[in-house]
Amino acid sequence: IFTEEDKYGLYSSLLFKYFLAEGVVCGHELFVASAKEHPDNILKELPAPLLDDSHKKELGEEATVVKPEDIQDSMKIAWRYQNLPKMETSPTTSTKFGHYYDVSKTMSPELFQPIKWHSFYLPEEFSSPKKKAHYMNSAYTRLLESIQRIISQEGFDCSDAQKKQKNILRIGIQNLGSMLWGDDICSSDTPEDIHSLTKFLYVLRGLLRKSLSACIITVPTHLIQNKAIMERVTNLSDMVVGLESFIGSERETNPLYKDYHGLVHVRQIPRLNSLICDVSDTKDLAFRLKRKLFTIERLHLPPDLSDTVSRASKQDLAESAKLLSSGCGAMAIGKKHLDF
């Protein structure tokens, strides 16, 4: 999962922690890699899981439930919409998938006790001499070696699948491609190691295909000016999701987006083991951070009720009324030649 970070990296970091928190609740093994924040601090800030019933009030499930027969009765008025497919507009009516988390609280240490996790902190990995191989910088090379070692030693390559129960390795790589990783794709239009990131993703993709593992990567794509690099990165990823935050933009003060904090752009959907890709029925998605939950919803804009609507003003309507009362012969002296 390739995640395009928002401008300030606030919501992409939260989505990154959601992915790791889901692994803890499901009992998966974790591998956290970062060059900025220590993985120990990232795991300490994972959101706490909510109970089964505690998320209902936050999502608004106490609202009246509309039955299918009630929908059919109400659709008799708008007959033109009867044959259109029904779409779920609320996360409460959709099928439950995964767990809900409280962003106002952190996960308790008791949940981490049965979980085995590994970390890769780049400043601690440069105690040995630097090395560069296959048009890839030393940071990417060390990260790939660490991931490959964990996959092999922990049996995620199915080498000892019969010795222990199968599990899944969740890999999280934060802020990849930035200057902290020794890459210059974000600081130059013509970087020296232009193929370094794409080479890393190509090798990583091969490791994931041959192992029981899943990976999420966050990249500050708003700093990458080279479009060719972005196209290659997109083609090497299974799923590409972009986060556009309203912080510091004109949409932050726009009343049309007052209920949301940003937009979600689904660039690419996984097409594993298929000849064609799946096309989502909804492309306009937005996210908002509530008191406890981070939710992604369909974007619903309110009606435009501005004062400058393209209609005749009250003064024009009053003048037209005077012309009507004076007779048809006086219509020619009106301001508009179409007054009648």
mmCIF file of C-alpha atoms in Angstrom:
data_model
loop_
_atom_site.group_PDB
_atom_site.id
_atom_site.type_symbol
_atom_site.label_atom_id
_atom_site.label_comp_id
_atom_site.label_asym_id
_atom_site.label_seq_id
_atom_site.Cartn_x
_atom_site.Cartn_y
_atom_site.Cartn_z
ATOM 1 C CA ILE A 1 0.000 0.000 0.000
ATOM 2 C CA PHE A 2 1.625 3.192 -1.213
ATOM 3 C CA THR A 3 0.346 6.223 0.704
ATOM 4 C CA GLU A 4 0.954 9.754 -0.536
ATOM 5 C CA GLU A 5 1.534 11.863 2.548
ATOM 6 C CA ASP A 6 -0.392 15.052 3.131
ATOM 7 C CA LYS A 7 1.520 18.334 3.226
ATOM 8 C CA TYR A 8 2.269 18.278 6.946
ATOM 9 C CA GLY A 9 2.217 14.510 7.416
ATOM 10 C CA LEU A 10 -0.440 14.582 10.147
ATOM 11 C CA TYR A 11 -3.139 12.354 8.695
ATOM 12 C CA SER A 12 -0.784 10.017 6.827
ATOM 13 C CA SER A 13 0.968 9.299 10.125
ATOM 14 C CA LEU A 14 -2.397 8.512 11.688
ATOM 15 C CA LEU A 15 -3.296 6.143 8.845
ATOM 16 C CA PHE A 16 0.117 4.521 9.252
ATOM 17 C CA LYS A 17 -0.599 3.879 12.949
ATOM 18 C CA TYR A 18 -4.047 2.513 12.134
ATOM 19 C CA PHE A 19 -2.413 -0.146 9.947
ATOM 20 C CA LEU A 20 -0.060 -1.181 12.749
ATOM 21 C CA ALA A 21 -2.793 -1.094 15.391
ATOM 22 C CA GLU A 22 -4.915 -3.458 13.325
ATOM 23 C CA GLY A 23 -1.971 -5.853 13.264
ATOM 24 C CA VAL A 24 -1.693 -5.783 17.056
ATOM 25 C CA VAL A 25 -5.402 -6.500 17.540
ATOM 26 C CA CYS A 26 -5.313 -9.342 14.985
ATOM 27 C CA GLY A 27 -2.187 -10.880 16.534
ATOM 28 C CA HIS A 28 0.110 -10.234 13.574
ATOM 29 C CA GLU A 29 3.856 -9.763 13.813
ATOM 30 C CA LEU A 30 5.098 -6.213 13.156
ATOM 31 C CA PHE A 31 8.121 -4.671 11.455
ATOM 32 C CA VAL A 32 8.399 -0.874 11.762
ATOM 33 C CA ALA A 33 11.026 1.105 9.832
ATOM 34 C CA SER A 34 11.651 4.821 10.132
ATOM 35 C CA ALA A 35 14.398 7.372 9.640
ATOM 36 C CA LYS A 36 12.771 10.226 11.578
ATOM 37 C CA GLU A 37 10.857 8.900 14.561
ATOM 38 C CA HIS A 38 12.049 5.941 16.594
ATOM 39 C CA PRO A 39 9.862 2.831 16.050
ATOM 40 C CA ASP A 40 9.491 2.438 19.826
ATOM 41 C CA ASN A 41 7.811 5.840 20.037
ATOM 42 C CA ILE A 42 5.563 5.017 17.071
ATOM 43 C CA LEU A 43 4.291 1.860 18.729
ATOM 44 C CA LYS A 44 3.678 3.698 21.993
ATOM 45 C CA GLU A 45 1.353 6.127 20.176
ATOM 46 C CA LEU A 46 -0.880 3.532 18.484
ATOM 47 C CA PRO A 47 -4.597 4.281 18.984
ATOM 48 C CA ALA A 48 -6.518 2.190 21.478
ATOM 49 C CA PRO A 49 -9.169 -0.205 20.116
ATOM 50 C CA LEU A 50 -12.789 0.597 20.857
ATOM 51 C CA LEU A 51 -15.253 -1.907 22.235
ATOM 52 C CA ASP A 52 -17.909 -3.354 19.949
ATOM 53 C CA ASP A 53 -20.642 -0.971 21.115
ATOM 54 C CA SER A 54 -18.610 2.119 21.980
ATOM 55 C CA HIS A 55 -18.110 3.175 18.350
ATOM 56 C CA LYS A 56 -21.826 3.284 17.584
ATOM 57 C CA LYS A 57 -22.476 6.561 19.330
ATOM 58 C CA GLU A 58 -19.482 8.187 17.660
ATOM 59 C CA LEU A 59 -20.623 7.086 14.213
ATOM 60 C CA GLY A 60 -24.230 8.018 14.856
ATOM 61 C CA GLU A 61 -25.833 4.585 14.857
ATOM 62 C CA GLU A 62 -28.455 5.789 17.291
ATOM 63 C CA ALA A 63 -30.243 7.388 14.330
ATOM 64 C CA THR A 64 -33.435 5.872 12.975
ATOM 65 C CA VAL A 65 -32.851 2.789 10.857
ATOM 66 C CA VAL A 66 -34.618 2.890 7.496
ATOM 67 C CA LYS A 67 -36.035 -0.434 6.398
ATOM 68 C CA PRO A 68 -35.924 -1.601 2.755
ATOM 69 C CA GLU A 69 -39.713 -1.506 2.457
ATOM 70 C CA ASP A 70 -39.686 2.102 3.647
ATOM 71 C CA ILE A 71 -37.169 2.947 0.942
ATOM 72 C CA GLN A 72 -39.384 1.411 -1.723
ATOM 73 C CA ASP A 73 -42.376 3.450 -0.513
ATOM 74 C CA SER A 74 -40.416 6.675 -0.517
ATOM 75 C CA MET A 75 -38.974 5.978 -3.955
ATOM 76 C CA LYS A 76 -42.430 6.063 -5.480
ATOM 77 C CA ILE A 77 -42.251 9.854 -5.339
ATOM 78 C CA ALA A 78 -38.957 10.077 -7.201
ATOM 79 C CA TRP A 79 -39.760 7.506 -9.865
ATOM 80 C CA ARG A 80 -36.732 8.356 -11.979
ATOM 81 C CA TYR A 81 -34.404 6.987 -9.287
ATOM 82 C CA GLN A 82 -36.080 3.622 -8.830
ATOM 83 C CA ASN A 83 -33.847 1.745 -11.271
ATOM 84 C CA LEU A 84 -30.587 3.258 -10.019
ATOM 85 C CA PRO A 85 -28.296 1.083 -7.852
ATOM 86 C CA LYS A 86 -28.516 1.695 -4.119
ATOM 87 C CA MET A 87 -25.377 3.114 -2.536
ATOM 88 C CA GLU A 88 -24.373 3.035 1.105
ATOM 89 C CA THR A 89 -23.754 6.574 2.321
ATOM 90 C CA SER A 90 -22.905 5.851 5.940
ATOM 91 C CA PRO A 91 -20.164 3.669 7.425
ATOM 92 C CA THR A 92 -22.671 2.320 9.936
ATOM 93 C CA THR A 93 -24.779 0.594 7.285
ATOM 94 C CA SER A 94 -21.912 -1.145 5.545
ATOM 95 C CA THR A 95 -20.502 -4.521 6.465
ATOM 96 C CA LYS A 96 -18.127 -4.363 9.396
ATOM 97 C CA PHE A 97 -14.513 -4.807 8.368
ATOM 98 C CA GLY A 98 -11.660 -4.549 10.801
ATOM 99 C CA HIS A 99 -11.845 -2.711 14.109
ATOM 100 C CA TYR A 100 -12.496 0.800 15.349
ATOM 101 C CA TYR A 101 -9.900 2.800 17.263
ATOM 102 C CA ASP A 102 -9.971 5.724 19.658
ATOM 103 C CA VAL A 103 -7.425 8.320 18.553
ATOM 104 C CA SER A 104 -7.787 10.163 21.864
ATOM 105 C CA LYS A 105 -6.228 7.234 23.757
ATOM 106 C CA THR A 106 -3.149 5.101 23.263
ATOM 107 C CA MET A 107 -3.041 1.338 23.227
ATOM 108 C CA SER A 108 -2.419 -0.350 26.553
ATOM 109 C CA PRO A 109 0.923 -2.185 27.026
ATOM 110 C CA GLU A 110 -0.953 -5.397 27.869
ATOM 111 C CA LEU A 111 -1.957 -5.779 24.229
ATOM 112 C CA PHE A 112 1.694 -5.731 23.130
ATOM 113 C CA GLN A 113 2.783 -8.569 25.395
ATOM 114 C CA PRO A 114 1.758 -11.445 23.080
ATOM 115 C CA ILE A 115 2.872 -9.508 19.966
ATOM 116 C CA LYS A 116 6.330 -9.957 18.501
ATOM 117 C CA TRP A 117 7.656 -6.910 16.694
ATOM 118 C CA HIS A 118 10.866 -5.781 15.020
ATOM 119 C CA SER A 119 12.232 -2.310 14.403
ATOM 120 C CA PHE A 120 14.554 -0.596 11.953
ATOM 121 C CA TYR A 121 15.781 2.850 12.945
ATOM 122 C CA LEU A 122 18.109 4.243 10.298
ATOM 123 C CA PRO A 123 20.406 6.347 12.550
ATOM 124 C CA GLU A 124 21.197 3.195 14.556
ATOM 125 C CA GLU A 125 22.004 1.155 11.446
ATOM 126 C CA PHE A 126 25.013 3.205 10.307
ATOM 127 C CA SER A 127 27.465 1.961 12.899
ATOM 128 C CA SER A 128 29.077 -0.211 10.210
ATOM 129 C CA PRO A 129 30.663 1.161 7.010
ATOM 130 C CA LYS A 130 28.324 2.338 4.262
ATOM 131 C CA LYS A 131 27.760 0.167 1.240
ATOM 132 C CA LYS A 132 25.965 0.679 -2.029
ATOM 133 C CA ALA A 133 24.804 -1.995 -4.438
ATOM 134 C CA HIS A 134 22.727 -2.248 -7.599
ATOM 135 C CA TYR A 135 22.085 1.490 -8.072
ATOM 136 C CA MET A 136 20.565 1.709 -4.598
ATOM 137 C CA ASN A 137 21.684 3.848 -1.692
ATOM 138 C CA SER A 138 22.961 2.288 1.480
ATOM 139 C CA ALA A 139 19.816 3.033 3.528
ATOM 140 C CA TYR A 140 17.567 1.107 1.129
ATOM 141 C CA THR A 141 20.058 -1.742 0.928
ATOM 142 C CA ARG A 142 20.196 -2.138 4.700
ATOM 143 C CA LEU A 143 16.417 -1.969 4.968
ATOM 144 C CA LEU A 144 15.940 -4.699 2.375
ATOM 145 C CA GLU A 145 18.492 -6.908 4.107
ATOM 146 C CA SER A 146 16.701 -6.452 7.422
ATOM 147 C CA ILE A 147 13.285 -7.271 5.917
ATOM 148 C CA GLN A 148 14.645 -10.322 4.133
ATOM 149 C CA ARG A 149 16.328 -11.544 7.321
ATOM 150 C CA ILE A 150 13.110 -11.245 9.355
ATOM 151 C CA ILE A 151 11.077 -13.027 6.669
ATOM 152 C CA SER A 152 13.558 -15.871 6.538
ATOM 153 C CA GLN A 153 14.231 -16.256 10.257
ATOM 154 C CA GLU A 154 10.610 -15.987 11.388
ATOM 155 C CA GLY A 155 9.320 -18.414 8.758
ATOM 156 C CA PHE A 156 7.175 -16.017 6.755
ATOM 157 C CA ASP A 157 8.626 -17.488 3.565
ATOM 158 C CA CYS A 158 6.736 -20.719 4.409
ATOM 159 C CA SER A 159 9.998 -22.590 4.978
ATOM 160 C CA ASP A 160 8.841 -23.902 8.390
ATOM 161 C CA ALA A 161 5.095 -23.620 7.883
ATOM 162 C CA GLN A 162 4.488 -27.030 9.416
ATOM 163 C CA LYS A 163 6.417 -26.282 12.607
ATOM 164 C CA LYS A 164 4.196 -23.441 13.799
ATOM 165 C CA GLN A 165 0.897 -21.834 12.976
ATOM 166 C CA LYS A 166 0.917 -19.495 10.004
ATOM 167 C CA ASN A 167 0.940 -15.791 10.756
ATOM 168 C CA ILE A 168 1.246 -12.519 8.839
ATOM 169 C CA LEU A 169 4.055 -9.987 8.978
ATOM 170 C CA ARG A 170 2.899 -6.366 8.802
ATOM 171 C CA ILE A 171 5.631 -4.065 7.516
ATOM 172 C CA GLY A 172 5.400 -0.307 7.990
ATOM 173 C CA ILE A 173 7.927 2.048 6.350
ATOM 174 C CA GLN A 174 7.506 5.709 7.190
ATOM 175 C CA ASN A 175 8.569 8.784 5.176
ATOM 176 C CA LEU A 176 10.388 6.784 2.502
ATOM 177 C CA GLY A 177 12.125 8.772 -0.230
ATOM 178 C CA SER A 178 12.856 11.789 1.957
ATOM 179 C CA MET A 179 16.262 13.290 2.621
ATOM 180 C CA LEU A 180 16.400 11.393 5.912
ATOM 181 C CA TRP A 181 16.773 8.176 3.919
ATOM 182 C CA GLY A 182 19.649 9.659 1.914
ATOM 183 C CA ASP A 183 17.522 10.030 -1.210
ATOM 184 C CA ASP A 184 17.463 13.254 -3.228
ATOM 185 C CA ILE A 185 14.302 12.693 -5.285
ATOM 186 C CA CYS A 186 12.436 15.206 -3.112
ATOM 187 C CA SER A 187 15.091 17.906 -3.324
ATOM 188 C CA SER A 188 16.081 17.839 -6.998
ATOM 189 C CA ASP A 189 14.350 17.584 -10.359
ATOM 190 C CA THR A 190 17.257 15.487 -11.656
ATOM 191 C CA PRO A 191 18.381 13.330 -8.691
ATOM 192 C CA GLU A 192 21.621 11.410 -8.826
ATOM 193 C CA ASP A 193 20.038 8.097 -7.760
ATOM 194 C CA ILE A 194 16.919 8.414 -9.904
ATOM 195 C CA HIS A 195 16.387 4.640 -9.911
ATOM 196 C CA SER A 196 17.139 4.066 -6.233
ATOM 197 C CA LEU A 197 13.555 4.212 -4.949
ATOM 198 C CA THR A 198 12.080 2.256 -7.853
ATOM 199 C CA LYS A 199 14.763 -0.408 -7.478
ATOM 200 C CA PHE A 200 13.924 -0.724 -3.779
ATOM 201 C CA LEU A 201 10.206 -1.097 -4.495
ATOM 202 C CA TYR A 202 10.871 -3.693 -7.186
ATOM 203 C CA VAL A 203 12.908 -5.888 -4.833
ATOM 204 C CA LEU A 204 10.458 -5.344 -1.968
ATOM 205 C CA ARG A 205 7.569 -6.369 -4.199
ATOM 206 C CA GLY A 206 9.347 -9.648 -4.941
ATOM 207 C CA LEU A 207 9.836 -10.305 -1.231
ATOM 208 C CA LEU A 208 6.164 -9.675 -0.476
ATOM 209 C CA ARG A 209 4.989 -11.944 -3.281
ATOM 210 C CA LYS A 210 6.963 -14.879 -1.888
ATOM 211 C CA SER A 211 6.083 -14.398 1.772
ATOM 212 C CA LEU A 212 3.124 -14.038 4.124
ATOM 213 C CA SER A 213 3.526 -10.298 4.559
ATOM 214 C CA ALA A 214 1.868 -6.970 3.794
ATOM 215 C CA CYS A 215 3.478 -3.555 3.681
ATOM 216 C CA ILE A 216 2.405 0.084 3.933
ATOM 217 C CA ILE A 217 4.736 2.874 2.790
ATOM 218 C CA THR A 218 4.278 6.608 3.248
ATOM 219 C CA VAL A 219 6.095 8.939 0.848
ATOM 220 C CA PRO A 220 6.089 12.780 0.754
ATOM 221 C CA THR A 221 5.015 12.884 -2.888
ATOM 222 C CA HIS A 222 4.153 16.596 -2.755
ATOM 223 C CA LEU A 223 7.914 17.222 -2.712
ATOM 224 C CA ILE A 224 8.681 15.060 -5.750
ATOM 225 C CA GLN A 225 8.741 17.221 -8.881
ATOM 226 C CA ASN A 226 9.791 14.489 -11.301
ATOM 227 C CA LYS A 227 6.599 13.003 -12.758
ATOM 228 C CA ALA A 228 8.470 10.064 -14.308
ATOM 229 C CA ILE A 229 9.477 8.831 -10.858
ATOM 230 C CA MET A 230 5.896 9.031 -9.622
ATOM 231 C CA GLU A 231 4.617 7.021 -12.593
ATOM 232 C CA ARG A 232 7.178 4.283 -11.968
ATOM 233 C CA VAL A 233 6.405 4.194 -8.250
ATOM 234 C CA THR A 234 2.685 3.901 -8.995
ATOM 235 C CA ASN A 235 3.233 1.014 -11.401
ATOM 236 C CA LEU A 236 5.343 -0.835 -8.823
ATOM 237 C CA SER A 237 2.704 -0.495 -6.097
ATOM 238 C CA ASP A 238 -0.388 -2.625 -5.619
ATOM 239 C CA MET A 239 -2.536 0.094 -4.095
ATOM 240 C CA VAL A 240 -1.925 3.852 -4.200
ATOM 241 C CA VAL A 241 -3.856 6.214 -1.919
ATOM 242 C CA GLY A 242 -3.292 9.958 -1.665
ATOM 243 C CA LEU A 243 -4.252 12.209 1.246
ATOM 244 C CA GLU A 244 -4.937 15.893 0.594
ATOM 245 C CA SER A 245 -5.250 17.943 3.748
ATOM 246 C CA PHE A 246 -7.173 21.220 3.914
ATOM 247 C CA ILE A 247 -4.678 22.737 6.363
ATOM 248 C CA GLY A 248 -3.250 25.914 4.901
ATOM 249 C CA SER A 249 -5.362 25.766 1.730
ATOM 250 C CA GLU A 250 -8.376 27.728 0.520
ATOM 251 C CA ARG A 251 -10.669 24.781 1.194
ATOM 252 C CA GLU A 252 -10.002 25.077 4.914
ATOM 253 C CA THR A 253 -12.193 28.199 5.071
ATOM 254 C CA ASN A 254 -14.574 27.141 2.312
ATOM 255 C CA PRO A 255 -18.039 26.510 3.809
ATOM 256 C CA LEU A 256 -18.611 23.694 1.316
ATOM 257 C CA TYR A 257 -15.916 21.590 3.044
ATOM 258 C CA LYS A 258 -16.624 22.634 6.617
ATOM 259 C CA ASP A 259 -17.528 19.066 7.660
ATOM 260 C CA TYR A 260 -14.283 17.519 6.366
ATOM 261 C CA HIS A 261 -10.555 17.837 6.999
ATOM 262 C CA GLY A 262 -9.269 16.558 3.669
ATOM 263 C CA LEU A 263 -9.775 14.454 0.559
ATOM 264 C CA VAL A 264 -8.824 10.855 -0.190
ATOM 265 C CA HIS A 265 -7.642 10.112 -3.724
ATOM 266 C CA VAL A 266 -7.644 6.438 -4.710
ATOM 267 C CA ARG A 267 -5.030 6.396 -7.459
ATOM 268 C CA GLN A 268 -4.851 2.647 -7.942
ATOM 269 C CA ILE A 269 -6.703 -0.414 -6.663
ATOM 270 C CA PRO A 270 -5.054 -3.858 -6.248
ATOM 271 C CA ARG A 271 -5.375 -6.175 -9.234
ATOM 272 C CA LEU A 272 -3.559 -9.243 -7.964
ATOM 273 C CA ASN A 273 -3.982 -12.419 -10.046
ATOM 274 C CA SER A 274 -6.336 -10.739 -12.521
ATOM 275 C CA LEU A 275 -6.121 -9.340 -16.041
ATOM 276 C CA ILE A 276 -8.232 -6.242 -15.356
ATOM 277 C CA CYS A 277 -8.342 -3.887 -12.416
ATOM 278 C CA ASP A 278 -11.317 -3.292 -10.182
ATOM 279 C CA VAL A 279 -13.047 0.040 -10.693
ATOM 280 C CA SER A 280 -14.532 1.661 -7.607
ATOM 281 C CA ASP A 281 -18.072 3.000 -7.820
ATOM 282 C CA THR A 282 -17.090 5.988 -5.709
ATOM 283 C CA LYS A 283 -14.199 8.320 -6.488
ATOM 284 C CA ASP A 284 -15.138 11.330 -4.362
ATOM 285 C CA LEU A 285 -13.965 10.440 -0.858
ATOM 286 C CA ALA A 286 -13.211 12.703 2.069
ATOM 287 C CA PHE A 287 -11.948 12.160 5.594
ATOM 288 C CA ARG A 288 -12.563 13.897 8.867
ATOM 289 C CA LEU A 289 -11.109 13.513 12.310
ATOM 290 C CA LYS A 290 -13.811 13.385 14.941
ATOM 291 C CA ARG A 291 -13.354 13.446 18.671
ATOM 292 C CA LYS A 292 -12.339 9.794 18.741
ATOM 293 C CA LEU A 293 -12.515 8.385 15.222
ATOM 294 C CA PHE A 294 -10.796 8.962 11.913
ATOM 295 C CA THR A 295 -13.463 8.291 9.284
ATOM 296 C CA ILE A 296 -13.439 8.144 5.479
ATOM 297 C CA GLU A 297 -16.771 8.941 3.853
ATOM 298 C CA ARG A 298 -18.281 9.784 0.507
ATOM 299 C CA LEU A 299 -17.989 13.461 -0.225
ATOM 300 C CA HIS A 300 -21.392 15.150 0.013
ATOM 301 C CA LEU A 301 -21.359 18.866 -0.657
ATOM 302 C CA PRO A 302 -24.211 20.998 0.700
ATOM 303 C CA PRO A 303 -26.415 22.987 -1.716
ATOM 304 C CA ASP A 304 -25.151 26.381 -2.779
ATOM 305 C CA LEU A 305 -27.266 28.888 -0.862
ATOM 306 C CA SER A 306 -25.188 31.968 -1.585
ATOM 307 C CA ASP A 307 -26.750 35.392 -1.984
ATOM 308 C CA THR A 308 -25.346 35.912 -5.478
ATOM 309 C CA VAL A 309 -27.539 33.415 -7.275
ATOM 310 C CA SER A 310 -28.205 33.806 -10.984
ATOM 311 C CA ARG A 311 -31.815 34.906 -10.609
ATOM 312 C CA ALA A 312 -33.697 38.152 -10.941
ATOM 313 C CA SER A 313 -33.345 40.364 -7.896
ATOM 314 C CA LYS A 314 -36.246 41.707 -5.877
ATOM 315 C CA GLN A 315 -35.853 45.127 -7.497
ATOM 316 C CA ASP A 316 -36.111 43.673 -11.006
ATOM 317 C CA LEU A 317 -39.186 41.680 -9.995
ATOM 318 C CA ALA A 318 -40.816 44.819 -8.576
ATOM 319 C CA GLU A 319 -40.187 46.762 -11.766
ATOM 320 C CA SER A 320 -41.597 43.924 -13.857
ATOM 321 C CA ALA A 321 -44.714 43.922 -11.686
ATOM 322 C CA LYS A 322 -45.209 47.662 -12.313
ATOM 323 C CA LEU A 323 -44.938 47.105 -16.045
ATOM 324 C CA LEU A 324 -47.523 44.378 -15.948
ATOM 325 C CA SER A 325 -49.934 46.561 -14.024
ATOM 326 C CA SER A 326 -49.533 49.446 -16.503
ATOM 327 C CA GLY A 327 -50.365 47.310 -19.535
ATOM 328 C CA CYS A 328 -48.582 45.695 -22.430
ATOM 329 C CA GLY A 329 -47.798 48.968 -24.135
ATOM 330 C CA ALA A 330 -45.453 50.045 -21.387
ATOM 331 C CA MET A 331 -43.304 46.930 -21.520
ATOM 332 C CA ALA A 332 -40.829 48.461 -23.931
ATOM 333 C CA ILE A 333 -39.603 51.001 -21.380
ATOM 334 C CA GLY A 334 -38.414 48.311 -18.964
ATOM 335 C CA LYS A 335 -34.754 47.622 -18.277
ATOM 336 C CA LYS A 336 -34.880 44.202 -19.874
ATOM 337 C CA HIS A 337 -36.398 43.565 -23.268
ATOM 338 C CA LEU A 338 -37.715 40.180 -22.149
ATOM 339 C CA ASP A 339 -39.902 41.458 -19.302
ATOM 340 C CA PHE A 340 -43.489 40.297 -19.797
#
